[in-house]
């Protein structure tokens, strides 16, 4: 049996646009009773909000099938012994994940951690407070390193872009949780309950999805529907220095290649 760790942004949808083949691919997995988990570096939404967004796009998945970098960050912090107070730079998905894990999200006192994800209201004041918290001894945890995200109108800056400014100002490098970090990959593979060698990682980003899968010892498939496209794929592969096991036009193409190998 094979399991699947599937990216969201750029793989199943772009903003409010469903990518062709996405609904059919999820239905194919469900019909074949193949275990899967939707693993996203986007920390802004809760699993319930992600499932609702997918439902609006005609893709039916339960919230339990969604695993976000915010959840992984909360899981990572739970395993540490540093403390329970967090200065958060992020949005609702990250805040809820931290609070559900029992962390106090406080933006004013001296905190044990600075936890940062995507924050579309990021400001100079937030940058200043993060730098001061880190100077005071807080540990820096970054939900994901993505510099760019696919959206309705094209690419937009991601959490990694904000992190670059915090690191430049503070001199502190964060612990990175999301893909390609082995932290989120190990958590996701554990949830599937399969050996890494029996897990396909499918995504549109060579630097995060494919590198993360390769480092974890999984099979990898790059779809050319998001950050990677037919026009830039060669440059993307060269810059990342990693080669996926499969390169697919889209998820329809992945199904065809997968089923061809079973014949």
XYZ file of C-alpha atoms in Angstrom, residues 132-262:
131
model
C 13.296 42.846 20.944
C 11.846 39.517 22.057
C 14.705 37.645 20.396
C 17.248 40.006 21.941
C 15.664 39.178 25.295
C 16.386 35.481 24.828
C 13.258 34.111 23.135
C 13.740 31.151 20.778
C 12.712 31.776 17.169
C 10.402 29.255 15.477
C 9.268 29.717 11.870
C 6.241 27.830 10.612
C 7.542 27.633 7.039
C 10.269 29.073 4.817
C 8.215 29.819 1.670
C 9.352 33.086 0.097
C 6.443 33.109 -2.396
C 2.871 31.771 -2.421
C 0.525 31.184 -5.386
C -2.641 33.302 -5.112
C -5.553 34.503 -7.232
C -3.615 37.385 -8.764
C -0.240 35.663 -9.003
C 2.583 35.102 -6.538
C 2.640 36.899 -3.171
C 5.312 37.130 -0.421
C 5.264 34.256 2.058
C 6.348 33.652 5.649
C 9.955 33.166 4.580
C 10.094 36.697 3.232
C 8.989 38.094 6.591
C 11.471 35.812 8.351
C 14.291 37.177 6.217
C 13.687 40.649 7.624
C 13.506 39.388 11.226
C 16.706 37.383 10.826
C 18.493 40.293 9.147
C 17.539 42.625 12.007
C 18.085 40.234 14.913
C 20.880 37.989 13.683
C 18.853 34.988 14.912
C 18.168 32.050 12.591
C 14.837 30.298 13.250
C 14.031 26.659 13.756
C 12.058 25.915 10.583
C 9.033 23.633 10.994
C 7.379 23.440 7.561
C 8.515 21.771 4.358
C 11.305 21.002 3.529
C 12.094 20.648 7.240
C 12.295 17.056 8.478
C 10.228 18.174 11.480
C 6.884 18.448 9.678
C 7.728 15.533 7.394
C 8.349 13.209 10.348
C 5.099 14.277 12.026
C 3.086 13.793 8.816
C 4.603 10.396 8.012
C 3.891 9.283 11.582
C 0.244 10.274 11.143
C -0.032 8.141 7.992
C 1.406 5.163 9.843
C 3.457 3.950 6.874
C 7.191 3.639 6.223
C 8.593 6.722 4.486
C 9.610 4.602 1.476
C 5.910 3.799 0.883
C 4.802 7.446 0.900
C 4.407 9.718 -2.127
C 4.939 13.439 -1.542
C 3.135 15.436 -4.241
C 3.543 19.180 -4.688
C 4.318 22.091 -6.987
C 7.371 23.486 -5.194
C 10.751 21.841 -5.750
C 12.407 23.688 -2.873
C 9.810 22.751 -0.240
C 7.609 19.803 -1.289
C 10.111 17.817 -3.309
C 13.169 18.557 -1.188
C 11.197 17.763 1.964
C 10.012 14.456 0.562
C 13.469 13.491 -0.673
C 15.136 14.301 2.666
C 12.501 12.228 4.468
C 13.118 9.229 2.204
C 9.752 9.401 0.437
C 8.846 9.089 -3.221
C 8.281 12.486 -4.827
C 6.128 13.835 -7.658
C 6.324 17.399 -8.941
C 3.192 18.823 -10.566
C 3.609 21.808 -12.893
C 0.568 23.731 -11.694
C 1.927 26.248 -9.188
C 5.401 27.545 -8.387
C 6.808 25.064 -10.909
C 5.428 25.401 -14.435
C 6.300 23.900 -17.830
C 8.158 27.134 -18.611
C 10.352 27.299 -15.507
C 10.694 23.693 -14.340
C 14.249 23.210 -15.605
C 15.419 26.362 -13.817
C 13.556 25.328 -10.662
C 15.213 21.903 -10.637
C 18.654 23.391 -11.245
C 18.314 25.927 -8.432
C 17.000 23.351 -5.956
C 19.553 20.671 -6.796
C 17.006 17.894 -6.285
C 15.258 15.617 -8.774
C 11.720 14.287 -8.197
C 10.837 10.681 -8.949
C 8.061 11.912 -11.229
C 7.354 15.143 -13.071
C 3.662 15.443 -13.971
C 1.748 18.036 -15.952
C -1.006 17.869 -13.340
C -2.732 15.391 -11.045
C -4.471 13.671 -13.967
C -1.007 12.892 -15.317
C 0.084 11.511 -11.936
C -2.878 9.112 -11.842
C -2.083 7.918 -15.366
C 1.578 7.316 -14.526
C 0.744 5.610 -11.220
C -1.821 3.256 -12.747
C 0.429 2.503 -15.722
C 3.042 1.133 -13.344
C 0.480 -1.201 -11.756
